[in-house]
PDB file of C-alpha atoms in Angstrom:
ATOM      1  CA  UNK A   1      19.911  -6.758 -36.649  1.00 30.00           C
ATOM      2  CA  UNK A   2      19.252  -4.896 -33.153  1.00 34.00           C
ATOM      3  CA  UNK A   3      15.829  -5.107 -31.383  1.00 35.00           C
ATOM      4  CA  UNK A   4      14.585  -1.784 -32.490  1.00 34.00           C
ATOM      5  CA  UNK A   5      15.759  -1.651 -35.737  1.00 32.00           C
ATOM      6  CA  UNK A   6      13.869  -5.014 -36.252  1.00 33.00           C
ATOM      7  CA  UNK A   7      11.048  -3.134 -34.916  1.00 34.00           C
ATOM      8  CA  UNK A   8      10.936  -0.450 -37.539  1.00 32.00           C
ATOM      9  CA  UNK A   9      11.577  -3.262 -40.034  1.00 30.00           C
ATOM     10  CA  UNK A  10       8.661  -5.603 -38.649  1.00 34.00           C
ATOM     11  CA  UNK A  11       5.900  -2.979 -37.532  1.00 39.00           C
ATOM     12  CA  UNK A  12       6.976   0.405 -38.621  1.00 45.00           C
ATOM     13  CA  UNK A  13       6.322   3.512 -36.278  1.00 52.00           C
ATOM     14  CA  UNK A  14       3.337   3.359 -34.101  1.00 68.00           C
ATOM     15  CA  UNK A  15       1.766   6.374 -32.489  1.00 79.00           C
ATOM     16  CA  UNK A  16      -0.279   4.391 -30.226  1.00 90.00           C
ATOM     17  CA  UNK A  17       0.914   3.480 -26.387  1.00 97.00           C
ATOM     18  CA  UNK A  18       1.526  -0.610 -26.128  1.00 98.00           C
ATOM     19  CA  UNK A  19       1.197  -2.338 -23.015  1.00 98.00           C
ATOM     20  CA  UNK A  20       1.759  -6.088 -22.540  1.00 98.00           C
ATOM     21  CA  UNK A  21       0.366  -7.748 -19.602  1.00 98.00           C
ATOM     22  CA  UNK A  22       0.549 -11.414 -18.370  1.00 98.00           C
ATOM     23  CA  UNK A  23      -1.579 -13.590 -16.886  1.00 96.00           C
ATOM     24  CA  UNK A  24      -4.689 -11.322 -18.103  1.00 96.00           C
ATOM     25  CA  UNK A  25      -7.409 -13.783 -18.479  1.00 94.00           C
ATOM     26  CA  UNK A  26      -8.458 -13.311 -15.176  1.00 91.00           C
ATOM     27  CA  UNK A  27      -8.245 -11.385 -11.664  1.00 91.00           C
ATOM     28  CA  UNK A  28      -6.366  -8.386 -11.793  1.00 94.00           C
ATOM     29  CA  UNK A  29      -4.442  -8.961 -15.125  1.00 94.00           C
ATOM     30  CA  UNK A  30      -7.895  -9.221 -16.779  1.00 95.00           C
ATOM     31  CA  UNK A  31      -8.815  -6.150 -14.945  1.00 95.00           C
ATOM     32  CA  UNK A  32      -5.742  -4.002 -15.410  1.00 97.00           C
ATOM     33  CA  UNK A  33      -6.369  -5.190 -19.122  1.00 97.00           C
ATOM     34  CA  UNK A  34      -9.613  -3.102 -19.533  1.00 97.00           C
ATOM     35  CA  UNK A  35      -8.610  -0.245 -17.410  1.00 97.00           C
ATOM     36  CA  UNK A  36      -5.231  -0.015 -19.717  1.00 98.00           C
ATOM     37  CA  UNK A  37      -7.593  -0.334 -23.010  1.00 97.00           C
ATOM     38  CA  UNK A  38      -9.942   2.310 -22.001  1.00 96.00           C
ATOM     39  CA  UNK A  39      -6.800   5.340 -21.146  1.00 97.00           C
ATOM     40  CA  UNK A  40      -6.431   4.508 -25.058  1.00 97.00           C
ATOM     41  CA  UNK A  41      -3.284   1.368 -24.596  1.00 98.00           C
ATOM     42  CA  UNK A  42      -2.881  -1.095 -27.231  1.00 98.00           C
ATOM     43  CA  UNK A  43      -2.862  -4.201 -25.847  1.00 98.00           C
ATOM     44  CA  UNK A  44      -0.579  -7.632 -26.231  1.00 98.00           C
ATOM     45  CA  UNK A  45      -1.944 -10.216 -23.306  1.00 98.00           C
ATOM     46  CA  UNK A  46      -0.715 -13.469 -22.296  1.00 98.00           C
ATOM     47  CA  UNK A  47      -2.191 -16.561 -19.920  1.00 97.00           C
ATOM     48  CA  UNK A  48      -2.261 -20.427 -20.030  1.00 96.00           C
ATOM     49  CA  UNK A  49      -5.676 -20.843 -20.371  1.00 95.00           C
ATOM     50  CA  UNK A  50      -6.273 -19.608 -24.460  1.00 96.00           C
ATOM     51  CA  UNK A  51      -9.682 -19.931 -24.177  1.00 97.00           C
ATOM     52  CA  UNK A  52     -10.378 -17.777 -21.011  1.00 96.00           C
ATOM     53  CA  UNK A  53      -7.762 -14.979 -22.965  1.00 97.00           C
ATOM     54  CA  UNK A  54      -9.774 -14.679 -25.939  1.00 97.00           C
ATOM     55  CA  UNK A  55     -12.675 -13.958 -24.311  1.00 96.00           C
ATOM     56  CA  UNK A  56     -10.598 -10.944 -22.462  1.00 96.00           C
ATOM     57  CA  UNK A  57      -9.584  -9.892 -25.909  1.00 97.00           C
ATOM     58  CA  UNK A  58     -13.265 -10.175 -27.201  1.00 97.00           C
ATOM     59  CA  UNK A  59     -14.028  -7.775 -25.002  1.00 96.00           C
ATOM     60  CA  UNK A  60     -11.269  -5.274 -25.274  1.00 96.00           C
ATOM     61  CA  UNK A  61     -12.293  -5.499 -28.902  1.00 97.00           C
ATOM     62  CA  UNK A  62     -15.748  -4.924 -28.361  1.00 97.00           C
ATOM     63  CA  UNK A  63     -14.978  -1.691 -26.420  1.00 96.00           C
ATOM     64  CA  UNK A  64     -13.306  -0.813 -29.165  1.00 96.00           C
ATOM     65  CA  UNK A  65      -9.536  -1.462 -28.133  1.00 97.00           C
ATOM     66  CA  UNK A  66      -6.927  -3.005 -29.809  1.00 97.00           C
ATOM     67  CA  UNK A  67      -5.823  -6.617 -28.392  1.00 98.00           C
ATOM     68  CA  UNK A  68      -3.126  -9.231 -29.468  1.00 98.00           C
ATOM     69  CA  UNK A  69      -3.508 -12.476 -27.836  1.00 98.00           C
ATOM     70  CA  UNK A  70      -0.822 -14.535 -27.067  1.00 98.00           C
ATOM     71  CA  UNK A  71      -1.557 -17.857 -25.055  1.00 98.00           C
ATOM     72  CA  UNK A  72       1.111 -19.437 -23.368  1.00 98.00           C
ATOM     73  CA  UNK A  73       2.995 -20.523 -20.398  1.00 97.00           C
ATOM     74  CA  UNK A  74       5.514 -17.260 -19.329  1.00 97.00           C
ATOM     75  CA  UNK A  75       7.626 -19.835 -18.289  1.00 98.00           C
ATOM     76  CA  UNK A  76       8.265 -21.393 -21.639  1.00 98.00           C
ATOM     77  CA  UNK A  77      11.002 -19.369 -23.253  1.00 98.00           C
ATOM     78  CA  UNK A  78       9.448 -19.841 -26.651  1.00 98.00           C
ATOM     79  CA  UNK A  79       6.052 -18.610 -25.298  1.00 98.00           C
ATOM     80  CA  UNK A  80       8.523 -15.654 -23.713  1.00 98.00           C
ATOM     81  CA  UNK A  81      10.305 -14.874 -27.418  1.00 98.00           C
ATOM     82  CA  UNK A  82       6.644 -14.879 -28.953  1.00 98.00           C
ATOM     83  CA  UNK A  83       5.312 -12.105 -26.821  1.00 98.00           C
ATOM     84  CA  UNK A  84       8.831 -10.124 -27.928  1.00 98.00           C
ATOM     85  CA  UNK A  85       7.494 -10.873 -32.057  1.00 98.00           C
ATOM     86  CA  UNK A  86       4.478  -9.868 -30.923  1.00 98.00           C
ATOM     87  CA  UNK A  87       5.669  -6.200 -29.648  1.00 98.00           C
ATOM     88  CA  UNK A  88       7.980  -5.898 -32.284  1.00 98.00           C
ATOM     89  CA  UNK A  89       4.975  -6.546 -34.707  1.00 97.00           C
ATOM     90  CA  UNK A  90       2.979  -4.020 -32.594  1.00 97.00           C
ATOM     91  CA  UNK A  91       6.224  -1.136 -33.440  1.00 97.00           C
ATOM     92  CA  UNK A  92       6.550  -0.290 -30.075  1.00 97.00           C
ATOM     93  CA  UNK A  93       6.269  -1.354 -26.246  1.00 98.00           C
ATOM     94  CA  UNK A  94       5.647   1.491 -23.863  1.00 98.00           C
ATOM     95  CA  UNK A  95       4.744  -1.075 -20.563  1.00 98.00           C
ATOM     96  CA  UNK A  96       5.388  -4.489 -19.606  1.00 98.00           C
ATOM     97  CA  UNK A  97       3.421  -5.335 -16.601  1.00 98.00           C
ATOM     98  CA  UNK A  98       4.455  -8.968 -14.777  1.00 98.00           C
ATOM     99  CA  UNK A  99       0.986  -9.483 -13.918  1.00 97.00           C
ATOM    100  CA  UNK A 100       1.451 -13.642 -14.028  1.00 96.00           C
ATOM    101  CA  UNK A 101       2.129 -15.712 -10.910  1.00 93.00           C
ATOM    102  CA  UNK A 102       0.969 -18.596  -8.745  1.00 92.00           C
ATOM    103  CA  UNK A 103       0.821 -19.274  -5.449  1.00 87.00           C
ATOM    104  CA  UNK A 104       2.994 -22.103  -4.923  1.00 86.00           C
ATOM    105  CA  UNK A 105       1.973 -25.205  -2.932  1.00 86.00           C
ATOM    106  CA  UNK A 106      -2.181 -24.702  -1.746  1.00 84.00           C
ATOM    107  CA  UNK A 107      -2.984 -25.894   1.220  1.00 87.00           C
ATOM    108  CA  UNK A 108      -0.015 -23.398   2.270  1.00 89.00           C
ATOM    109  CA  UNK A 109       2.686 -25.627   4.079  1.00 92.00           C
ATOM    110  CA  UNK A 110       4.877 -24.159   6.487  1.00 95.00           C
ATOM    111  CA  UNK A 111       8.354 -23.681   5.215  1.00 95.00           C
ATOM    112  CA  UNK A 112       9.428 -26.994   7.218  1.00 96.00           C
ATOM    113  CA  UNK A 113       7.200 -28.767   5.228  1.00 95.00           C
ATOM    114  CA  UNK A 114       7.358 -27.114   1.867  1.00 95.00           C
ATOM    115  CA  UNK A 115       7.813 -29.564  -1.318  1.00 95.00           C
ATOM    116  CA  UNK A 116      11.322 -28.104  -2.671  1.00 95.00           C
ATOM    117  CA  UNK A 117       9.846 -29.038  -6.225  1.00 95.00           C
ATOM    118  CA  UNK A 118       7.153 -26.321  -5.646  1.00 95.00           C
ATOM    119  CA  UNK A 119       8.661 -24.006  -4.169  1.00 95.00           C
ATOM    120  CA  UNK A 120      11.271 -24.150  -7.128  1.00 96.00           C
ATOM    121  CA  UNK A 121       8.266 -23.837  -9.838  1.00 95.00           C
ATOM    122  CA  UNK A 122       6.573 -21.214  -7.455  1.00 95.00           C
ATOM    123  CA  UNK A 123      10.291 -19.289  -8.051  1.00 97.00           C
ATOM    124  CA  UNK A 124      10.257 -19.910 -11.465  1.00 97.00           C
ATOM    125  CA  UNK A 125       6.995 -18.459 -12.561  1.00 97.00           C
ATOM    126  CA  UNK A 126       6.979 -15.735  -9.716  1.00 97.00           C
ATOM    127  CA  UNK A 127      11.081 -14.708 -10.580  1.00 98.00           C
ATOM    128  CA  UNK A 128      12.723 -16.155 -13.132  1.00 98.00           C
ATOM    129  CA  UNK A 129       9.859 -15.529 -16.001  1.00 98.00           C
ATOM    130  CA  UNK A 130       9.428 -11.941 -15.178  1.00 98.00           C
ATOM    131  CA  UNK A 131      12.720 -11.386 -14.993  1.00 98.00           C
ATOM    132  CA  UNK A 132      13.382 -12.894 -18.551  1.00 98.00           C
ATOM    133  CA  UNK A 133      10.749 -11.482 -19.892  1.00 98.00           C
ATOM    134  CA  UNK A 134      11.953  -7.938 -18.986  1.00 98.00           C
ATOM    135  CA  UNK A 135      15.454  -8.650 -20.348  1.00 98.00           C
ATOM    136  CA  UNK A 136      13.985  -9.758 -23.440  1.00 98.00           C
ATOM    137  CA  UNK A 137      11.614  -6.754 -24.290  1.00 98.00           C
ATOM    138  CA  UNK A 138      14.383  -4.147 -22.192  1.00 98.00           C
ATOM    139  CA  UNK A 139      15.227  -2.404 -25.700  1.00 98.00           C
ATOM    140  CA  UNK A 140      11.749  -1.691 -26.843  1.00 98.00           C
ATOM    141  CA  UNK A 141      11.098  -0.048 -23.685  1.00 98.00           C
ATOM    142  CA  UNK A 142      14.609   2.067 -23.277  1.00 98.00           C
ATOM    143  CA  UNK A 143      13.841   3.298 -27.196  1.00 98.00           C
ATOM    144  CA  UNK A 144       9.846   3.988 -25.755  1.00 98.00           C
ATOM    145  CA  UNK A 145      10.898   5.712 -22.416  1.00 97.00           C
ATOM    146  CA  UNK A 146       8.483   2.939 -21.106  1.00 98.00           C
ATOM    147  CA  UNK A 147       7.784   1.106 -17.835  1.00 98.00           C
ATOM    148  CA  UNK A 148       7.960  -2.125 -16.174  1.00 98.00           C
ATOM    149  CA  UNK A 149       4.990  -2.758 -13.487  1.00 98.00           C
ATOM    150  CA  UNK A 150       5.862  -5.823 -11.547  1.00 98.00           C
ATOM    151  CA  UNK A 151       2.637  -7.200  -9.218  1.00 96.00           C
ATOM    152  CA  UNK A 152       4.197  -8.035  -5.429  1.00 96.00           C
ATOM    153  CA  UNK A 153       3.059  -8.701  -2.569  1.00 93.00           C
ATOM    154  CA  UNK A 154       2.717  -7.416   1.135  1.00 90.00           C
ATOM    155  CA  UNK A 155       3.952 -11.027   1.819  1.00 90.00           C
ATOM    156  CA  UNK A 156       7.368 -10.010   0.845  1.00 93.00           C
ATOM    157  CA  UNK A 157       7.913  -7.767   3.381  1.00 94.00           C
ATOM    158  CA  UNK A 158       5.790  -9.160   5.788  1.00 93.00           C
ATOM    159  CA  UNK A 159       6.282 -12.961   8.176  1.00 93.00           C
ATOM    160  CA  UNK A 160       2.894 -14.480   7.521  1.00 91.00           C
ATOM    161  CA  UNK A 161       2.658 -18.170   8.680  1.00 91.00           C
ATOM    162  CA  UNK A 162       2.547 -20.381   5.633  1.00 89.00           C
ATOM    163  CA  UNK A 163       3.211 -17.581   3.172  1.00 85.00           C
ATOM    164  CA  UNK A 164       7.250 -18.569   3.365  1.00 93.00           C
ATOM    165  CA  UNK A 165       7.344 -19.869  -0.551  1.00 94.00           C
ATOM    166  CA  UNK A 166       5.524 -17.472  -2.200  1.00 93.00           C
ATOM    167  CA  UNK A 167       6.672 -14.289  -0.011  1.00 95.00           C
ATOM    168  CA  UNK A 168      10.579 -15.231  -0.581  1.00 96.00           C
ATOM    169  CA  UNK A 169       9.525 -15.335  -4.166  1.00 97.00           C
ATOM    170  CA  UNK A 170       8.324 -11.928  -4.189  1.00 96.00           C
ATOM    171  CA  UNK A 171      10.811 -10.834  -2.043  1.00 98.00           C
ATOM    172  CA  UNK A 172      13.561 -12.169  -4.554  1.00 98.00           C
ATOM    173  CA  UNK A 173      11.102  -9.939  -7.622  1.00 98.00           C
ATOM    174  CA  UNK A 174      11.115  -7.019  -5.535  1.00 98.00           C
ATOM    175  CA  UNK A 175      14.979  -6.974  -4.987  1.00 98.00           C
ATOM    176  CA  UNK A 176      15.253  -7.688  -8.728  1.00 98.00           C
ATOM    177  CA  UNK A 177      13.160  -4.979  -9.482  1.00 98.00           C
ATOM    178  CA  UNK A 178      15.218  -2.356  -6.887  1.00 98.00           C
ATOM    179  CA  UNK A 179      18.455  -3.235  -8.932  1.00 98.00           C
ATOM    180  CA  UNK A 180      16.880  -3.157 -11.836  1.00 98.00           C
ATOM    181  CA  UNK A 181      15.477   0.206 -11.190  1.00 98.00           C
ATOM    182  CA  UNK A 182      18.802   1.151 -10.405  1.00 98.00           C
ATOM    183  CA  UNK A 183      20.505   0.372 -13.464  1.00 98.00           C
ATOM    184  CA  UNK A 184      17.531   0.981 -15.937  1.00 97.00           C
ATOM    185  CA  UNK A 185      17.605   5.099 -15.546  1.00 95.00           C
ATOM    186  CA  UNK A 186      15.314   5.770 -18.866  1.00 95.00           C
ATOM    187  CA  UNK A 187      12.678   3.281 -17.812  1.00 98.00           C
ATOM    188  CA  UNK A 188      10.775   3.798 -15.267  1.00 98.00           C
ATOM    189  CA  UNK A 189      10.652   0.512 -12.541  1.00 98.00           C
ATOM    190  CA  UNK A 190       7.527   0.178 -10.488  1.00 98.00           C
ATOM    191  CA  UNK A 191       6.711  -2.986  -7.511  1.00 98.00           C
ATOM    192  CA  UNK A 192       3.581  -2.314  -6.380  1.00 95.00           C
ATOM    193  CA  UNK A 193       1.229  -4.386  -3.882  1.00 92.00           C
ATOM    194  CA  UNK A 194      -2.316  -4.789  -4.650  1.00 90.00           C
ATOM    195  CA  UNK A 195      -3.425  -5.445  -1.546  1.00 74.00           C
ATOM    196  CA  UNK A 196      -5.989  -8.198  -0.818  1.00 75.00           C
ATOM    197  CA  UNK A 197      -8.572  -8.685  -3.590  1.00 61.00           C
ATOM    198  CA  UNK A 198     -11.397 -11.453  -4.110  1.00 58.00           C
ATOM    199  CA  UNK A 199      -8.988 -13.325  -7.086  1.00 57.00           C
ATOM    200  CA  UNK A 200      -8.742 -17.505  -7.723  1.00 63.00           C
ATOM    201  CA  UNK A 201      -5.052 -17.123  -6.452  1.00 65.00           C
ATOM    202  CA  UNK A 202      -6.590 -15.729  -3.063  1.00 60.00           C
ATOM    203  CA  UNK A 203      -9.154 -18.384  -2.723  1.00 55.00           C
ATOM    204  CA  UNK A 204      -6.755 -20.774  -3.370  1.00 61.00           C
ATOM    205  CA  UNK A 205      -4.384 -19.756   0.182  1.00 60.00           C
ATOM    206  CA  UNK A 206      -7.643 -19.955   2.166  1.00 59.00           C
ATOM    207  CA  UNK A 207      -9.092 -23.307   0.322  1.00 65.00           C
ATOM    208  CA  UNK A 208     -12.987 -23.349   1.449  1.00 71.00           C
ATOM    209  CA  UNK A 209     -13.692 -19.971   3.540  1.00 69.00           C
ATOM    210  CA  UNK A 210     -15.490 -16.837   2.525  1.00 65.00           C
ATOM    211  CA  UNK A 211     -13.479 -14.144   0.954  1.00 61.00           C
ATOM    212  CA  UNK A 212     -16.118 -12.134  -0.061  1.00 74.00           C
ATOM    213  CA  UNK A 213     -15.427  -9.173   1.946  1.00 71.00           C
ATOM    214  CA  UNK A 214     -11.812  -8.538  -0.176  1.00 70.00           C
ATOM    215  CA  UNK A 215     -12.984  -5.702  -2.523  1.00 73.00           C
ATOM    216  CA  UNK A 216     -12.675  -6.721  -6.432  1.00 80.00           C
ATOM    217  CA  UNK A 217      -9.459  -6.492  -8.864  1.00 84.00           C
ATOM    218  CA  UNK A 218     -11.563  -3.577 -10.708  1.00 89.00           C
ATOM    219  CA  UNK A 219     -11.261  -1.494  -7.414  1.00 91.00           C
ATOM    220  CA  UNK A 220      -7.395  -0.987  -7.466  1.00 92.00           C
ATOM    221  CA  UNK A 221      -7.476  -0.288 -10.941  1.00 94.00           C
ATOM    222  CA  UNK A 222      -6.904   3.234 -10.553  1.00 95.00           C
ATOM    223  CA  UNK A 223      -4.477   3.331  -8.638  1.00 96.00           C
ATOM    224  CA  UNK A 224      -2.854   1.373 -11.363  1.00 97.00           C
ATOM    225  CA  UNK A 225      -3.544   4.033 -13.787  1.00 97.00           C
ATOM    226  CA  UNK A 226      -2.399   6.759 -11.710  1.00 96.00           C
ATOM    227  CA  UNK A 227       0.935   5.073 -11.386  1.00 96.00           C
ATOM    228  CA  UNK A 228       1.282   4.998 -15.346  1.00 97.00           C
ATOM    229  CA  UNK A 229      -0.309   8.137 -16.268  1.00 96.00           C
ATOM    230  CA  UNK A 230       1.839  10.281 -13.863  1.00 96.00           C
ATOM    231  CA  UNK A 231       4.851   8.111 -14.333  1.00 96.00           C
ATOM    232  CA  UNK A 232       5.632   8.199 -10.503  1.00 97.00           C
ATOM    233  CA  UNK A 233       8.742   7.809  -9.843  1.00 97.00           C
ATOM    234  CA  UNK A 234      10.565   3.944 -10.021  1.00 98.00           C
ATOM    235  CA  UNK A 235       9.766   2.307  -6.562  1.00 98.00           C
ATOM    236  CA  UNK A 236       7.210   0.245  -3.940  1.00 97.00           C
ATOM    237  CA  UNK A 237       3.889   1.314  -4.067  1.00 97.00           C
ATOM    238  CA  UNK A 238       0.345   0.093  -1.865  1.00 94.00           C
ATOM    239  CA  UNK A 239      -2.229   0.304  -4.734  1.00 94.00           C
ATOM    240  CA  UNK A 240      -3.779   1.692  -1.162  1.00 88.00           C
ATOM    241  CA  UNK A 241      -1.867   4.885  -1.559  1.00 93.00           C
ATOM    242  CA  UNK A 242      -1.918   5.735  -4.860  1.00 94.00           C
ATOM    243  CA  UNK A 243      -6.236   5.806  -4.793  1.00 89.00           C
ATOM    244  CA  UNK A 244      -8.056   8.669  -4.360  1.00 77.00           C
ATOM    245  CA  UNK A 245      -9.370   9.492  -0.827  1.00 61.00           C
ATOM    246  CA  UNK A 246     -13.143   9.109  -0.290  1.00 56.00           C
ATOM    247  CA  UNK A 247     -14.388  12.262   1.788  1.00 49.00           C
TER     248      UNK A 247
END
């Protein structure tokens, strides 16, 4: 049986948009996950840390959206083919958004010094996992017209001292992305950088100093939305660009 026609088998027609975000328990993922629920998405989230995700989903709930949890490491190809039952149960995907990373080795090392063990996990969670993931939930969103929203980096286009393993890795999910843009002509293909924001992951490559001057996840948000609800076309994007401008 094909993916969509297990779809119609599994979960029947659903009317309602589905978006599937990983890493969601916390940071941006966690805050793209209530900005999605309130423009009226159905939700399917993902993170390591179960207990952290369900209180995300309690939330959503309590707002009155509707949330499937799914804890798990993306990396895990049977944590990967759950989130695809999960979608299929849902009847329909309309965005996948690679929200799940990690910085790699903290301290940051310069690449000279860089544990090749870490910087191969750092490519496998930041590369290899989104990647799969997209090739495993590709139908649902060719028979939606849907999206992919991978999170980058400035670091991948930018030489930052100690930022070699984690900015190749984005590099390598940006080019991934391009081609995949290329080739994918009914979805749509987004890469889009953040920019800074006061997040663990950030606290992490500057281990004891104050980041409290990066603005919060909640503050790029709609730039986030803008990029869905207008279906811009596949490409980069500075979350920067795509917010309003304050007069």
């Amino acid at each position: 049986m094909c993916p969509v026609a297990a779809v119609a088998s599994v979960g029947g027609m659903n009317d309602n948009r589905t978006a599937m975000i990983t890493g969601a328990s916390r940071g941006l993922g966690r805050a793209l996950a209530a900005g999605l629920a309130r423009e009226g998405f159905d939700l399917i989230v993902d993170a390591r840390d179960g207990a952290a995700l369900d209180v995300v989903a309690g939330t959503v709930r309590a707002a009155g959206g509707t949330v499937s949890a799914v804890a798990g490491d993306v990396t895990d190809p049977a944590h990967r083919a759950a989130l695809l039952a999960a979608a299929q149960a849902a009847g329909r995907l309309d965005l996948l958004v690679n929200n799940a990373g990690t910085l790699g080795a903290s301290p940051l090392p310069a690449l000279a010094d860089y544990p090749p063990d870490e910087l191969r996990a750092a490519f496998e969670v930041n590369v290899i996992a989104p990647v799969a993931l997209t090739q495993l939930v590709l139908p649902l969103l060719r028979a939606s017209g849907g999206a992919v929203l991978n999170i980058t980096s400035d670091a991948a286009v930018e030489a930052y001292a100690g930022w070699g393993g984690y900015g190749a890795a984005k590099a390598a999910l940006e080019q991934a992305s391009n081609v995949l843009a290329a080739e994918e002509l009914a979805v749509r293909v987004w890469w889009t950088d953040p920019g800074d924001l006061r997040t663990d992951m950030h606290q992490q490559a500057f281990p004891g100093e104050d980041i409290s001057d990066r603005p919060w996840p909640q503050t790029v948000v709609p730039a986030f939305i803008r990029l869905v609800t207008e279906r811009l076309p596949s490409g980069r994007y500075r979350a920067a660009h795509l917010l309003p401008v304050v007069s």
